[in-house]
């Protein structure tokens, strides 16, 4: 009797499990590739998923445009573009979606350096090469990405520091006490880490320079202005503001003006920025910025070159830097601006 009851219960359980299986199958239809409806003959296209940081700055907009101009349908590419809105979890979701969409390549511009191991492992298992652009990741297994292309952020910081030293010497202020504040980018992003470390290396060699304070403005104008406002409240004798991107410099300029102070070559405060977008060169021409260290956002064609090489089965360089230079108010800015596209 007991045996019979156990047998009936067993059958019932099996039926329930089987039924749940059907339900699951009904709820989750076979995934379809979204772009197949949009492009005819998708096999002839190279499908690229790009997990972008966000749209926080002029640099970023120029960078996105560079990828859109490069990965065009008439050139045989289909670009799936995801704006991460400065949140890592959005980028992780985007990468998982690219994997589901069976893209041929993933381009990742990681907001911060850590926390990528698991999702990049998933891309590796799916056999999709990951190309890092602009910022870097810190992962245990370096085979989780194919290569990286971007700027030497530490060198950008060092050049800004060396420029300041030379400028102070020219101005006959080499022995003065120099009080500095820094508006940092998104904390833990490669651009922030490198620029802070690079400037620091020069700072540490100057006995008369003091870093009064540092604060993150997250690479945006609004937060840059807020941080600068708080610095102006705290310190009334700031000599130099180092901005780790142009948009924070624009915010800082607004805060300085609102506090009734001035910056730029004929003002009180020395203003240094990094990126070198058109708006920053304009601000320099208007006399509000002393020096801008260029950071080149036009990375699309370099990533395309990498993809073409991979398509041909060729080796690619693991690390590729873009060329950059600095601009200051003593240069022929009009001529410089004529040759620039961003
Ligand atoms: O400097 C800033 C942007 O990662 C180099 O990100 C990039 C930085 C750039 O928001 O403007």
CSV table of C-alpha atoms and ligand atoms in Angstrom, one decimal:
chain,number,residue,atom,x,y,z
A,1,UNK,CA,0.0,0.0,0.0
A,2,UNK,CA,2.7,2.4,1.0
A,3,UNK,CA,4.6,1.5,-2.2
A,4,UNK,CA,1.6,2.3,-4.3
A,5,UNK,CA,1.1,5.7,-2.6
A,6,UNK,CA,4.8,6.6,-3.1
A,7,UNK,CA,4.5,5.6,-6.7
A,8,UNK,CA,1.5,7.9,-7.3
A,9,UNK,CA,3.2,10.8,-5.5
A,10,UNK,CA,6.3,10.2,-7.7
A,11,UNK,CA,4.2,10.3,-10.8
A,12,UNK,CA,2.5,13.5,-9.7
A,13,UNK,CA,5.8,15.2,-9.0
A,14,UNK,CA,7.1,14.2,-12.4
A,15,UNK,CA,4.0,15.6,-14.0
A,16,UNK,CA,4.4,19.0,-12.2
A,17,UNK,CA,8.1,19.2,-13.1
A,18,UNK,CA,7.3,18.4,-16.8
A,19,UNK,CA,4.5,21.0,-16.8
A,20,UNK,CA,6.8,23.6,-15.4
A,21,UNK,CA,9.2,22.8,-18.2
A,22,UNK,CA,6.5,23.5,-20.8
A,23,UNK,CA,5.5,26.7,-19.1
A,24,UNK,CA,9.2,27.8,-19.1
A,25,UNK,CA,9.4,27.0,-22.8
A,26,UNK,CA,6.3,29.0,-23.6
A,27,UNK,CA,7.5,32.0,-21.6
A,28,UNK,CA,10.9,32.2,-23.1
A,29,UNK,CA,10.6,32.2,-26.9
A,30,UNK,CA,13.7,31.5,-28.9
A,31,UNK,CA,15.8,34.6,-28.9
A,32,UNK,CA,15.9,36.4,-32.2
A,33,UNK,CA,18.6,38.6,-33.4
A,34,UNK,CA,17.2,42.1,-33.5
A,35,UNK,CA,19.4,43.4,-36.3
A,36,UNK,CA,18.2,40.6,-38.6
A,37,UNK,CA,14.9,42.5,-39.1
A,38,UNK,CA,16.8,45.7,-39.8
A,39,UNK,CA,19.5,44.6,-42.3
A,40,UNK,CA,19.1,42.3,-45.2
A,41,UNK,CA,21.6,39.5,-45.3
A,42,UNK,CA,23.1,40.1,-41.9
A,43,UNK,CA,25.8,37.5,-42.6
A,44,UNK,CA,27.5,40.0,-44.9
A,45,UNK,CA,27.9,42.6,-42.1
A,46,UNK,CA,30.3,42.8,-39.3
A,47,UNK,CA,28.1,43.3,-36.2
A,48,UNK,CA,29.8,45.4,-33.6
A,49,UNK,CA,28.4,46.1,-30.1
A,50,UNK,CA,29.8,49.3,-28.5
A,51,UNK,CA,29.3,49.8,-24.7
A,52,UNK,CA,30.0,53.5,-24.4
A,53,UNK,CA,30.5,55.3,-21.0
A,54,UNK,CA,27.8,58.0,-21.4
A,55,UNK,CA,27.4,61.4,-22.8
A,56,UNK,CA,29.0,63.4,-20.0
A,57,UNK,CA,31.4,65.6,-21.9
A,58,UNK,CA,32.3,67.2,-25.2
A,59,UNK,CA,35.1,64.7,-25.5
A,60,UNK,CA,32.6,61.8,-25.1
A,61,UNK,CA,30.3,63.2,-27.8
A,62,UNK,CA,33.3,63.5,-30.2
A,63,UNK,CA,34.3,60.0,-29.3
A,64,UNK,CA,30.8,58.6,-30.0
A,65,UNK,CA,30.6,60.5,-33.3
A,66,UNK,CA,34.0,59.0,-34.3
A,67,UNK,CA,32.5,55.4,-33.8
A,68,UNK,CA,29.3,56.3,-35.6
A,69,UNK,CA,31.1,57.7,-38.6
A,70,UNK,CA,33.4,54.7,-38.7
A,71,UNK,CA,31.1,51.8,-38.2
A,72,UNK,CA,28.5,52.6,-40.9
A,73,UNK,CA,26.3,50.3,-42.8
A,74,UNK,CA,27.6,51.4,-46.2
A,75,UNK,CA,31.0,50.2,-45.1
A,76,UNK,CA,29.7,46.8,-44.1
A,77,UNK,CA,29.2,47.3,-40.4
A,78,UNK,CA,26.2,47.1,-38.2
A,79,UNK,CA,26.7,49.0,-34.9
A,80,UNK,CA,24.7,48.3,-31.8
A,81,UNK,CA,25.3,51.3,-29.6
A,82,UNK,CA,24.6,51.4,-25.8
A,83,UNK,CA,25.1,54.5,-23.7
A,84,UNK,CA,26.0,53.4,-20.2
A,85,UNK,CA,25.0,56.7,-18.6
A,86,UNK,CA,28.1,56.6,-16.4
A,87,UNK,CA,26.8,53.4,-14.6
A,88,UNK,CA,28.8,50.2,-14.8
A,89,UNK,CA,25.8,48.0,-14.3
A,90,UNK,CA,24.3,49.5,-17.5
A,91,UNK,CA,27.5,48.5,-19.4
A,92,UNK,CA,27.4,45.0,-17.9
A,93,UNK,CA,23.8,44.6,-19.1
A,94,UNK,CA,24.8,46.0,-22.5
A,95,UNK,CA,27.6,43.4,-22.9
A,96,UNK,CA,25.2,40.5,-21.9
A,97,UNK,CA,22.8,41.8,-24.5
A,98,UNK,CA,25.6,41.9,-27.2
A,99,UNK,CA,26.4,38.3,-26.3
A,100,UNK,CA,22.7,37.3,-26.7
A,101,UNK,CA,22.7,39.1,-30.0
A,102,UNK,CA,25.7,37.1,-31.1
A,103,UNK,CA,27.7,40.2,-32.2
A,104,UNK,CA,31.0,39.6,-34.0
A,105,UNK,CA,33.0,42.1,-31.8
A,106,UNK,CA,32.4,43.9,-28.5
A,107,UNK,CA,34.0,47.3,-28.0
A,108,UNK,CA,34.1,48.4,-24.3
A,109,UNK,CA,35.0,51.8,-22.9
A,110,UNK,CA,34.9,50.8,-19.2
A,111,UNK,CA,33.6,53.5,-16.8
A,112,UNK,CA,35.8,52.2,-14.0
A,113,UNK,CA,38.7,49.7,-14.1
A,114,UNK,CA,37.5,46.9,-11.7
A,115,UNK,CA,34.5,44.5,-11.7
A,116,UNK,CA,34.7,43.2,-15.2
A,117,UNK,CA,36.0,39.6,-14.7
A,118,UNK,CA,32.7,37.8,-14.8
A,119,UNK,CA,31.1,39.5,-17.8
A,120,UNK,CA,34.2,39.4,-19.9
A,121,UNK,CA,34.5,35.7,-19.1
A,122,UNK,CA,31.0,35.3,-20.5
A,123,UNK,CA,32.1,37.0,-23.7
A,124,UNK,CA,35.2,34.8,-23.9
A,125,UNK,CA,33.1,31.7,-23.5
A,126,UNK,CA,30.8,32.9,-26.3
A,127,UNK,CA,33.9,33.4,-28.5
A,128,UNK,CA,33.4,37.1,-29.0
A,129,UNK,CA,36.6,39.3,-29.0
A,130,UNK,CA,36.5,42.3,-26.7
A,131,UNK,CA,38.4,45.4,-27.8
A,132,UNK,CA,38.9,48.1,-25.1
A,133,UNK,CA,38.8,51.7,-26.2
A,134,UNK,CA,39.8,54.8,-24.2
A,135,UNK,CA,39.7,53.4,-20.6
A,136,UNK,CA,41.2,50.1,-19.3
A,137,UNK,CA,40.1,47.2,-17.1
A,138,UNK,CA,42.0,45.5,-14.3
A,139,UNK,CA,41.3,41.8,-14.7
A,140,UNK,CA,43.0,38.7,-13.3
A,141,UNK,CA,43.1,37.0,-16.6
A,142,UNK,CA,44.5,39.2,-19.3
A,143,UNK,CA,43.2,37.0,-22.1
A,144,UNK,CA,39.7,38.4,-21.3
A,145,UNK,CA,40.3,41.2,-23.8
A,146,UNK,CA,42.1,41.2,-27.1
A,147,UNK,CA,43.7,44.7,-27.0
A,148,UNK,CA,43.4,48.3,-25.9
A,149,UNK,CA,43.6,51.6,-27.7
A,150,UNK,CA,43.6,55.0,-26.0
A,151,UNK,CA,45.6,57.8,-24.4
A,152,UNK,CA,48.6,57.7,-22.1
A,153,UNK,CA,46.7,59.4,-19.2
A,154,UNK,CA,49.7,59.4,-16.9
A,155,UNK,CA,51.7,61.2,-19.5
A,156,UNK,CA,48.9,63.8,-19.9
A,157,UNK,CA,49.1,64.5,-16.2
A,158,UNK,CA,52.9,64.8,-16.3
A,159,UNK,CA,52.8,67.1,-19.3
A,160,UNK,CA,50.4,69.4,-17.5
A,161,UNK,CA,52.7,69.4,-14.4
A,162,UNK,CA,55.8,70.1,-16.5
A,163,UNK,CA,54.0,72.9,-18.3
A,164,UNK,CA,53.1,74.5,-15.0
A,165,UNK,CA,56.7,74.4,-13.8
A,166,UNK,CA,58.0,76.0,-17.0
A,167,UNK,CA,55.2,78.6,-16.9
A,168,UNK,CA,56.0,79.6,-13.3
A,169,UNK,CA,59.7,79.9,-14.2
A,170,UNK,CA,58.9,82.2,-17.2
A,171,UNK,CA,56.7,84.3,-15.0
A,172,UNK,CA,59.4,84.7,-12.4
A,173,UNK,CA,57.4,82.8,-9.8
A,174,UNK,CA,59.5,79.6,-9.6
A,175,UNK,CA,60.2,80.2,-5.8
A,176,UNK,CA,56.7,81.3,-4.8
A,177,UNK,CA,54.4,79.2,-2.6
A,178,UNK,CA,52.0,77.7,-5.2
A,179,UNK,CA,48.6,76.5,-3.9
A,180,UNK,CA,46.8,74.0,-6.2
A,181,UNK,CA,43.4,72.3,-6.3
A,182,UNK,CA,42.4,69.5,-8.6
A,183,UNK,CA,39.0,68.7,-10.1
A,184,UNK,CA,39.3,64.9,-10.6
A,185,UNK,CA,37.3,62.8,-13.1
A,186,UNK,CA,35.2,59.8,-12.3
A,187,UNK,CA,37.0,58.1,-9.4
A,188,UNK,CA,38.6,54.8,-10.4
A,189,UNK,CA,38.4,55.5,-14.1
A,190,UNK,CA,41.7,55.0,-16.0
A,191,UNK,CA,41.5,58.7,-17.1
A,192,UNK,CA,41.3,59.9,-13.5
A,193,UNK,CA,43.8,57.5,-12.1
A,194,UNK,CA,46.5,58.2,-14.8
A,195,UNK,CA,46.0,62.0,-14.8
A,196,UNK,CA,46.1,62.3,-11.0
A,197,UNK,CA,49.2,60.0,-10.8
A,198,UNK,CA,51.0,61.8,-13.6
A,199,UNK,CA,50.5,65.3,-12.2
A,200,UNK,CA,51.4,64.0,-8.7
A,201,UNK,CA,54.8,62.8,-10.0
A,202,UNK,CA,55.8,66.4,-11.0
A,203,UNK,CA,54.1,67.9,-7.9
A,204,UNK,CA,56.2,65.7,-5.5
A,205,UNK,CA,59.4,67.2,-7.1
A,206,UNK,CA,58.4,70.8,-6.3
A,207,UNK,CA,58.9,71.8,-2.7
A,208,UNK,CA,57.0,75.0,-3.0
A,209,UNK,CA,53.8,73.5,-4.5
A,210,UNK,CA,51.0,72.4,-2.2
A,211,UNK,CA,48.0,70.4,-3.3
A,212,UNK,CA,45.3,72.0,-1.1
A,213,UNK,CA,42.5,69.7,-2.1
A,214,UNK,CA,41.2,67.3,-4.7
A,215,UNK,CA,37.6,66.4,-5.4
A,216,UNK,CA,35.7,64.5,-8.1
A,217,UNK,CA,33.5,66.4,-10.5
A,218,UNK,CA,32.7,63.1,-12.4
A,219,UNK,CA,33.8,64.7,-15.7
A,220,UNK,CA,30.7,66.9,-15.9
A,221,UNK,CA,30.3,70.7,-15.9
A,222,UNK,CA,27.7,70.8,-13.1
A,223,UNK,CA,29.6,68.7,-10.7
A,224,UNK,CA,32.9,70.5,-11.6
A,225,UNK,CA,31.2,73.8,-10.7
A,226,UNK,CA,29.9,72.4,-7.4
A,227,UNK,CA,33.3,71.1,-6.4
A,228,UNK,CA,35.0,74.4,-7.4
A,229,UNK,CA,32.4,76.4,-5.4
A,230,UNK,CA,33.2,74.4,-2.3
A,231,UNK,CA,37.0,74.9,-2.8
A,232,UNK,CA,36.5,78.6,-3.2
A,233,UNK,CA,34.5,78.6,0.0
A,234,UNK,CA,37.3,76.8,1.8
A,235,UNK,CA,40.4,78.5,0.4
A,236,UNK,CA,40.8,82.1,-0.5
A,237,UNK,CA,44.3,81.8,-2.0
A,238,UNK,CA,44.1,79.3,-4.8
A,239,UNK,CA,46.8,79.9,-7.4
A,240,UNK,CA,46.2,77.0,-9.8
A,241,UNK,CA,43.2,74.8,-10.7
A,242,UNK,CA,44.0,71.6,-12.5
A,243,UNK,CA,40.9,70.1,-14.2
A,244,UNK,CA,41.0,66.5,-15.4
A,245,UNK,CA,38.7,67.4,-18.3
A,246,UNK,CA,37.4,70.4,-20.2
A,247,UNK,CA,33.8,70.3,-19.0
A,248,UNK,CA,34.8,70.5,-15.4
A,249,UNK,CA,37.0,73.5,-16.4
A,250,UNK,CA,34.0,75.2,-17.8
A,251,UNK,CA,32.2,74.6,-14.5
A,252,UNK,CA,35.2,75.9,-12.5
A,253,UNK,CA,35.3,79.0,-14.6
A,254,UNK,CA,31.6,79.7,-13.9
A,255,UNK,CA,32.3,79.2,-10.1
A,256,UNK,CA,35.3,81.5,-10.2
A,257,UNK,CA,33.4,84.2,-12.0
A,258,UNK,CA,30.4,83.8,-9.6
A,259,UNK,CA,32.9,84.3,-6.7
A,260,UNK,CA,34.0,87.6,-8.2
A,261,UNK,CA,37.5,86.2,-9.1
A,262,UNK,CA,39.2,85.8,-12.4
A,263,UNK,CA,41.2,83.1,-14.2
A,264,UNK,CA,43.3,82.9,-17.4
A,265,UNK,CA,46.6,84.6,-18.4
A,266,UNK,CA,45.4,88.1,-17.3
A,267,UNK,CA,43.5,86.9,-14.3
A,268,UNK,CA,44.4,85.7,-10.8
A,269,UNK,CA,44.1,81.9,-11.1
A,270,UNK,CA,46.1,79.7,-13.4
A,271,UNK,CA,43.6,77.4,-15.2
A,272,UNK,CA,44.8,74.0,-16.7
A,273,UNK,CA,42.6,71.6,-18.4
A,274,UNK,CA,42.8,68.2,-20.2
A,275,UNK,CA,41.0,67.1,-23.4
A,276,UNK,CA,41.4,70.0,-25.8
A,277,UNK,CA,38.0,70.1,-27.3
A,278,UNK,CA,36.9,73.1,-29.5
A,279,UNK,CA,35.0,74.8,-26.6
A,280,UNK,CA,38.2,74.7,-24.5
A,281,UNK,CA,40.3,76.2,-27.2
A,282,UNK,CA,37.6,78.9,-27.5
A,283,UNK,CA,37.8,79.5,-23.8
A,284,UNK,CA,41.5,79.8,-24.1
A,285,UNK,CA,41.2,82.3,-27.0
A,286,UNK,CA,38.8,84.3,-24.7
A,287,UNK,CA,41.6,84.4,-22.1
A,288,UNK,CA,40.1,82.0,-19.5
A,289,UNK,CA,42.3,79.0,-19.8
A,290,UNK,CA,46.1,78.9,-19.7
A,291,UNK,CA,46.9,75.5,-21.0
A,292,UNK,CA,45.0,72.4,-22.4
A,293,UNK,CA,46.5,69.0,-22.7
A,294,UNK,CA,45.0,67.3,-25.6
A,295,UNK,CA,43.3,63.9,-25.3
A,296,UNK,CA,42.4,62.5,-28.7
A,297,UNK,CA,38.8,61.1,-28.9
A,298,UNK,CA,39.0,60.0,-32.5
A,299,UNK,CA,39.4,56.3,-31.7
A,300,UNK,CA,36.9,54.8,-34.2
A,301,UNK,CA,39.3,54.4,-37.1
A,302,UNK,CA,41.9,52.8,-34.9
A,303,UNK,CA,39.4,50.2,-33.6
A,304,UNK,CA,38.3,49.6,-37.2
A,305,UNK,CA,41.8,48.9,-38.2
A,306,UNK,CA,42.1,46.3,-35.4
A,307,UNK,CA,38.9,44.6,-36.4
A,308,UNK,CA,40.0,44.5,-40.1
A,309,UNK,CA,43.2,42.8,-39.0
A,310,UNK,CA,41.4,40.3,-36.8
A,311,UNK,CA,39.1,39.5,-39.8
A,312,UNK,CA,42.2,38.7,-41.8
A,313,UNK,CA,43.4,36.5,-39.1
A,314,UNK,CA,46.4,38.8,-38.3
A,315,UNK,CA,48.0,39.6,-35.0
A,316,UNK,CA,47.1,42.9,-33.4
A,317,UNK,CA,49.2,45.0,-31.0
A,318,UNK,CA,48.0,44.6,-27.4
A,319,UNK,CA,48.4,48.3,-26.5
A,320,UNK,CA,48.2,51.2,-28.9
A,321,UNK,CA,48.5,54.9,-27.8
A,322,UNK,CA,47.1,57.8,-29.8
A,323,UNK,CA,49.3,60.9,-30.5
A,324,UNK,CA,48.7,64.0,-28.4
A,325,UNK,CA,50.1,67.5,-27.8
A,326,UNK,CA,49.4,70.4,-25.6
A,327,UNK,CA,48.1,73.9,-26.4
A,328,UNK,CA,48.7,77.1,-24.5
A,329,UNK,CA,47.6,80.7,-24.8
A,330,UNK,CA,50.9,81.7,-26.4
A,331,UNK,CA,50.2,79.7,-29.5
A,332,UNK,CA,48.5,80.6,-32.8
A,333,UNK,CA,45.1,79.3,-31.7
A,334,UNK,CA,43.2,80.3,-34.9
A,335,UNK,CA,45.5,78.2,-37.0
A,336,UNK,CA,45.3,75.3,-34.6
A,337,UNK,CA,41.5,75.4,-34.5
A,338,UNK,CA,41.4,75.3,-38.4
A,339,UNK,CA,43.0,71.9,-38.5
A,340,UNK,CA,40.8,70.3,-35.8
A,341,UNK,CA,37.5,68.5,-36.2
A,342,UNK,CA,36.3,68.4,-32.6
B,1,LIG,O1,38.8,63.2,-20.7
B,1,LIG,C1,36.4,63.1,-20.4
B,1,LIG,C2,35.5,62.0,-20.6
B,1,LIG,O2,37.9,58.8,-20.7
B,1,LIG,C3,39.5,60.2,-21.8
B,1,LIG,O3,36.2,60.9,-20.3
B,1,LIG,C4,38.1,60.0,-21.3
B,1,LIG,C5,37.6,61.1,-20.5
B,1,LIG,C6,37.6,62.5,-21.0
B,1,LIG,O4,34.3,62.2,-19.9
B,1,LIG,O5,36.1,64.3,-20.9
